[in-house]
Amino acid sequence: MTHLEPFGARLRRAMDERGPLCVGIDPHASLLAEWGLKDDIAGLERFSRTVVEAMADRIAVLKPQSAFFERFGSRGVAVLEKSVEEARAAGALVVMDAKRGDIGSTMAAYAESFLHKDSPLFSDALTVSPYLGYGSLSPAVALARESGAGLFVLALTSNPEGGEVQHAVRADGRTVGATMLAHLAAENLGEEPMGSFGAVVGATLGDLSSYDLDINGPLLAPGIGAQGATPADLPGVFGTAVRNVVPNVSRGVLRHGPDVGALRRAAERFAEEIRAAVAAA
């Protein structure tokens, strides 16, 4: 297996050079319709190709949502493979938003699908769910380390239902979310300039000062734009960890398509606002 430089180092460089913005590739049926495209393979392919063309040579991170490709079966997965390949070839890091989570050999197989360098779906990082216990992710952690990839672990998500699990208090007095953050801090201990094991933490959650977000790893922050959070909110939510935040915007950028120039301008506006907010923190 060809070894890449660790994901954390590659991400830090991309964020410094291109800004920290992550743009989703989320081909909802409604968004395809807004673009004047049919909800079929041809529409999916056109949408994905356009987003990659507009973004991949200038945005640090692209995040395809696997579900919107999988719903078309094998032909949709083929479009996803091509999108990942072309985005990475143009210089963007690809975070596959698949939120996989299982145990044993099944978790290992999910990891091989997205984190093995020889897989046609190989991505720079993968979103994963730790709610079968953090230890259930160990096959993905091991393969990510081996391949130079990373993980983003669901820790404090922006959906309202997440709190019933993530804010639950364990016998040791820590919340489940805080426990996940502590596991990630341990994975990233001593890594320079930043570890490869990040958390998903919603930008809409308000003051999180009761949580230790300084995990020496990236914090993928959904919720900017359509969900109501703004770049100016980031320092208040993330505090001293804001420099490691990768804010994710999907519909706020994508609704400006299918014009490539309009997509680029929308992304540049968000990137500038994010850069300014982080610099002022």
Coordinates of C-alpha atoms in Angstrom, one line a residue:
M1 CA 0.0 0.0 0.0
T2 CA 1.3 3.5 -0.9
H3 CA 1.6 5.6 2.2
L4 CA 0.2 9.1 2.2
E5 CA 1.3 11.9 4.5
P6 CA -1.2 11.7 7.5
F7 CA -4.6 13.3 6.9
G8 CA -4.2 15.8 9.7
A9 CA -1.1 17.3 8.2
R10 CA -2.6 17.4 4.7
L11 CA -5.8 19.0 6.0
R12 CA -3.9 21.6 8.0
R13 CA -1.9 22.6 4.9
A14 CA -5.1 22.7 2.7
M15 CA -6.9 24.8 5.3
D16 CA -4.0 27.3 5.5
E17 CA -3.6 27.5 1.7
R18 CA -7.2 27.4 0.6
G19 CA -9.1 28.4 3.7
P20 CA -11.0 26.0 5.9
L21 CA -14.3 25.7 4.0
C22 CA -15.9 22.3 3.3
V23 CA -18.6 22.2 0.6
G24 CA -21.0 19.3 0.5
I25 CA -21.9 17.4 -2.6
D26 CA -25.6 16.7 -1.7
P27 CA -27.7 15.9 -4.8
H28 CA -31.1 16.1 -3.1
A29 CA -34.0 15.5 -5.6
S30 CA -35.2 19.1 -4.7
L31 CA -31.8 20.6 -5.5
L32 CA -31.5 18.7 -8.8
A33 CA -34.9 20.2 -9.7
E34 CA -33.7 23.7 -8.7
W35 CA -30.9 23.2 -11.2
G36 CA -33.3 22.2 -13.9
L37 CA -32.1 18.6 -13.8
K38 CA -34.1 15.4 -13.6
D39 CA -33.8 13.1 -10.6
D40 CA -32.0 10.4 -12.5
I41 CA -28.5 9.2 -13.3
A42 CA -27.9 11.9 -15.9
G43 CA -29.0 14.6 -13.5
L44 CA -26.8 13.2 -10.7
E45 CA -23.8 13.0 -13.0
R46 CA -24.3 16.6 -14.3
F47 CA -24.7 17.9 -10.8
S48 CA -21.7 16.2 -9.3
R49 CA -19.4 17.0 -12.3
T50 CA -20.4 20.7 -12.0
V51 CA -19.7 20.9 -8.3
V52 CA -16.3 19.3 -8.7
E53 CA -15.5 21.5 -11.6
A54 CA -16.5 24.6 -9.7
M55 CA -14.8 23.7 -6.4
A56 CA -12.1 21.1 -6.4
D57 CA -9.3 23.3 -7.6
R58 CA -9.9 25.9 -4.9
I59 CA -11.8 24.5 -1.9
A60 CA -9.9 22.6 0.9
V61 CA -12.5 19.9 1.4
L62 CA -15.4 18.4 -0.6
K63 CA -17.8 16.2 1.2
P64 CA -20.1 14.0 -0.9
Q65 CA -23.1 12.5 0.9
S66 CA -23.0 8.9 -0.1
A67 CA -26.7 8.3 0.5
F68 CA -27.7 10.6 -2.4
F69 CA -25.6 8.5 -4.8
E70 CA -26.4 5.1 -3.3
R71 CA -30.2 5.6 -3.9
F72 CA -29.5 5.1 -7.6
G73 CA -27.9 1.8 -7.0
S74 CA -24.7 0.7 -8.8
R75 CA -24.8 3.4 -11.4
G76 CA -25.0 6.0 -8.6
V77 CA -22.1 4.5 -6.8
A78 CA -20.1 4.7 -10.1
V79 CA -20.9 8.4 -10.3
L80 CA -19.7 8.8 -6.7
E81 CA -16.4 6.9 -7.5
K82 CA -15.8 9.3 -10.5
S83 CA -16.6 12.3 -8.4
V84 CA -14.1 11.3 -5.6
E85 CA -11.4 10.5 -8.2
E86 CA -11.8 13.8 -10.0
A87 CA -12.0 15.9 -6.9
R88 CA -8.9 14.5 -5.4
A89 CA -7.0 14.8 -8.7
A90 CA -7.9 18.5 -8.7
G91 CA -6.4 19.0 -5.3
A92 CA -9.4 18.9 -2.9
L93 CA -9.5 16.6 0.1
V94 CA -12.5 14.4 0.0
V95 CA -14.4 13.5 3.2
M96 CA -16.9 10.7 2.5
D97 CA -20.0 11.4 4.5
A98 CA -21.3 7.8 4.9
K99 CA -21.6 7.7 8.8
R100 CA -20.7 4.1 8.9
G101 CA -20.7 2.3 12.3
D102 CA -20.7 -1.5 13.0
I103 CA -18.6 -4.1 14.8
G104 CA -15.8 -6.5 14.0
S105 CA -15.4 -7.7 10.4
T106 CA -18.3 -5.6 9.2
M107 CA -16.7 -2.4 10.4
A108 CA -13.5 -3.6 8.8
A109 CA -15.3 -4.1 5.5
Y110 CA -16.8 -0.6 5.7
A111 CA -13.3 0.8 6.4
E112 CA -11.9 -1.1 3.4
S113 CA -14.6 0.4 1.2
F114 CA -13.5 4.0 1.9
L115 CA -10.1 4.0 3.5
H116 CA -8.1 1.4 1.6
K117 CA -5.9 3.0 -0.9
D118 CA -6.8 0.4 -3.6
S119 CA -10.6 1.0 -3.2
P120 CA -12.3 2.9 -6.0
L121 CA -14.1 4.9 -3.3
F122 CA -10.9 5.7 -1.4
S123 CA -11.4 9.0 0.4
D124 CA -9.1 11.2 2.5
A125 CA -11.5 10.8 5.5
L126 CA -14.7 9.1 6.4
T127 CA -17.5 10.1 8.8
V128 CA -18.3 7.3 11.3
S129 CA -20.8 6.7 14.1
P130 CA -19.3 5.5 17.5
Y131 CA -22.6 4.6 19.1
L132 CA -21.8 0.9 19.2
G133 CA -19.0 2.0 21.5
Y134 CA -15.9 3.9 20.5
G135 CA -13.9 0.7 20.4
S136 CA -16.1 -0.7 17.6
L137 CA -14.3 1.9 15.3
S138 CA -10.9 0.3 15.9
P139 CA -10.7 -1.4 12.4
A140 CA -11.4 2.0 10.8
V141 CA -8.9 3.8 13.1
A142 CA -6.2 1.2 12.2
L143 CA -6.7 1.3 8.5
A144 CA -6.9 5.1 8.5
R145 CA -3.5 5.2 10.2
E146 CA -2.1 2.8 7.7
S147 CA -3.3 4.6 4.7
G148 CA -2.8 8.2 5.8
A149 CA -6.5 8.8 5.9
G150 CA -8.7 10.3 8.7
L151 CA -12.0 9.9 10.5
F152 CA -14.7 12.3 11.6
V153 CA -16.5 10.8 14.6
L154 CA -20.0 11.9 15.4
A155 CA -19.7 13.6 18.8
L156 CA -22.0 16.6 19.2
T157 CA -24.3 16.7 16.2
S158 CA -26.6 19.5 15.1
N159 CA -29.8 17.4 14.8
P160 CA -32.1 17.9 17.8
E161 CA -32.5 14.2 18.4
G162 CA -28.8 13.7 18.9
G163 CA -28.9 15.1 22.4
E164 CA -30.7 12.1 23.9
V165 CA -27.6 10.0 23.3
Q166 CA -24.8 12.5 23.2
H167 CA -25.7 14.5 26.3
A168 CA -26.5 11.4 28.3
V169 CA -24.4 11.2 31.5
R170 CA -22.3 8.1 32.1
A171 CA -21.6 6.6 35.5
D172 CA -18.3 8.5 35.7
G173 CA -20.1 11.8 35.4
R174 CA -19.0 12.6 31.8
T175 CA -21.5 12.9 28.9
V176 CA -21.3 10.4 26.1
G177 CA -20.3 13.3 23.7
A178 CA -17.5 14.3 26.1
T179 CA -16.3 10.7 26.2
M180 CA -16.0 10.6 22.4
L181 CA -14.0 13.8 22.4
A182 CA -11.7 12.4 25.0
H183 CA -11.1 9.3 22.9
L184 CA -10.2 11.4 19.9
A185 CA -7.8 13.6 22.0
A186 CA -6.0 10.4 22.9
E187 CA -5.8 9.3 19.3
N188 CA -4.3 12.7 18.3
L189 CA -1.9 13.0 21.3
G190 CA 1.5 14.3 20.2
E191 CA 0.6 14.6 16.5
E192 CA 1.9 17.6 14.6
P193 CA 0.7 19.9 13.2
M194 CA -2.7 18.3 13.8
G195 CA -4.1 14.8 14.4
S196 CA -6.1 12.9 11.8
F197 CA -9.0 11.9 14.0
G198 CA -11.7 14.6 14.1
A199 CA -15.1 15.1 15.6
V200 CA -18.4 16.2 14.0
V201 CA -19.6 19.1 16.1
G202 CA -22.6 21.2 15.0
A203 CA -22.1 24.9 14.5
T204 CA -25.7 25.5 15.6
L205 CA -25.2 24.3 19.2
G206 CA -24.3 27.6 20.8
D207 CA -22.0 27.8 23.8
L208 CA -20.0 24.5 24.1
S209 CA -17.6 25.8 26.7
S210 CA -18.5 22.9 29.0
Y211 CA -16.9 20.5 26.5
D212 CA -13.2 20.2 25.8
L213 CA -13.0 20.7 22.0
D214 CA -9.2 21.0 22.0
I215 CA -8.7 17.5 20.7
N216 CA -5.6 18.4 18.6
G217 CA -7.7 17.3 15.6
P218 CA -10.2 18.8 13.1
L219 CA -13.8 19.6 14.0
L220 CA -16.2 19.2 11.1
A221 CA -18.9 21.7 11.7
P222 CA -22.2 21.3 9.8
G223 CA -25.0 23.9 10.2
I224 CA -23.6 27.0 8.4
G225 CA -26.0 28.5 6.0
A226 CA -29.4 26.8 5.5
Q227 CA -29.4 25.4 9.1
G228 CA -29.1 28.9 10.6
A229 CA -25.5 29.2 11.8
T230 CA -23.2 31.9 10.4
P231 CA -19.4 32.2 10.1
A232 CA -19.5 34.9 12.8
D233 CA -21.0 32.3 15.2
L234 CA -17.9 30.0 15.0
P235 CA -15.7 31.6 17.7
G236 CA -18.6 31.6 20.2
V237 CA -19.3 28.0 19.7
F238 CA -15.8 26.6 19.4
G239 CA -13.7 28.9 21.5
T240 CA -9.9 28.3 21.4
A241 CA -10.5 25.3 19.1
V242 CA -11.8 27.5 16.3
R243 CA -8.6 27.3 14.3
N244 CA -9.2 23.6 13.7
V245 CA -12.8 24.0 12.6
V246 CA -13.8 22.9 9.1
P247 CA -17.1 24.6 8.6
N248 CA -19.4 22.7 6.2
V249 CA -21.7 24.5 3.9
S250 CA -24.0 22.6 1.4
R251 CA -27.2 24.2 0.3
G252 CA -25.9 27.7 1.0
V253 CA -23.5 27.3 -1.8
L254 CA -25.2 24.7 -4.0
R255 CA -28.4 26.6 -4.5
H256 CA -26.4 29.0 -6.6
G257 CA -25.9 26.4 -9.3
P258 CA -25.7 25.2 -12.0
D259 CA -23.7 28.2 -13.0
V260 CA -20.0 27.5 -12.2
G261 CA -19.1 31.1 -11.7
A262 CA -22.0 31.7 -9.3
L263 CA -21.1 28.6 -7.3
R264 CA -17.5 29.8 -7.0
R265 CA -18.5 33.3 -5.9
A266 CA -20.8 31.8 -3.2
A267 CA -18.1 29.6 -1.9
E268 CA -15.6 32.5 -1.9
R269 CA -18.0 34.6 0.1
F270 CA -18.4 31.9 2.8
A271 CA -14.6 31.3 2.8
E272 CA -13.9 35.0 3.3
E273 CA -16.4 35.3 6.1
I274 CA -15.0 32.2 7.8
R275 CA -11.5 33.4 7.5
A276 CA -12.4 36.8 8.9
A277 CA -14.3 35.2 11.9
V278 CA -11.4 32.9 12.7
A279 CA -8.8 35.7 12.4
A280 CA -10.8 37.8 14.8
A281 CA -11.2 35.1 17.4

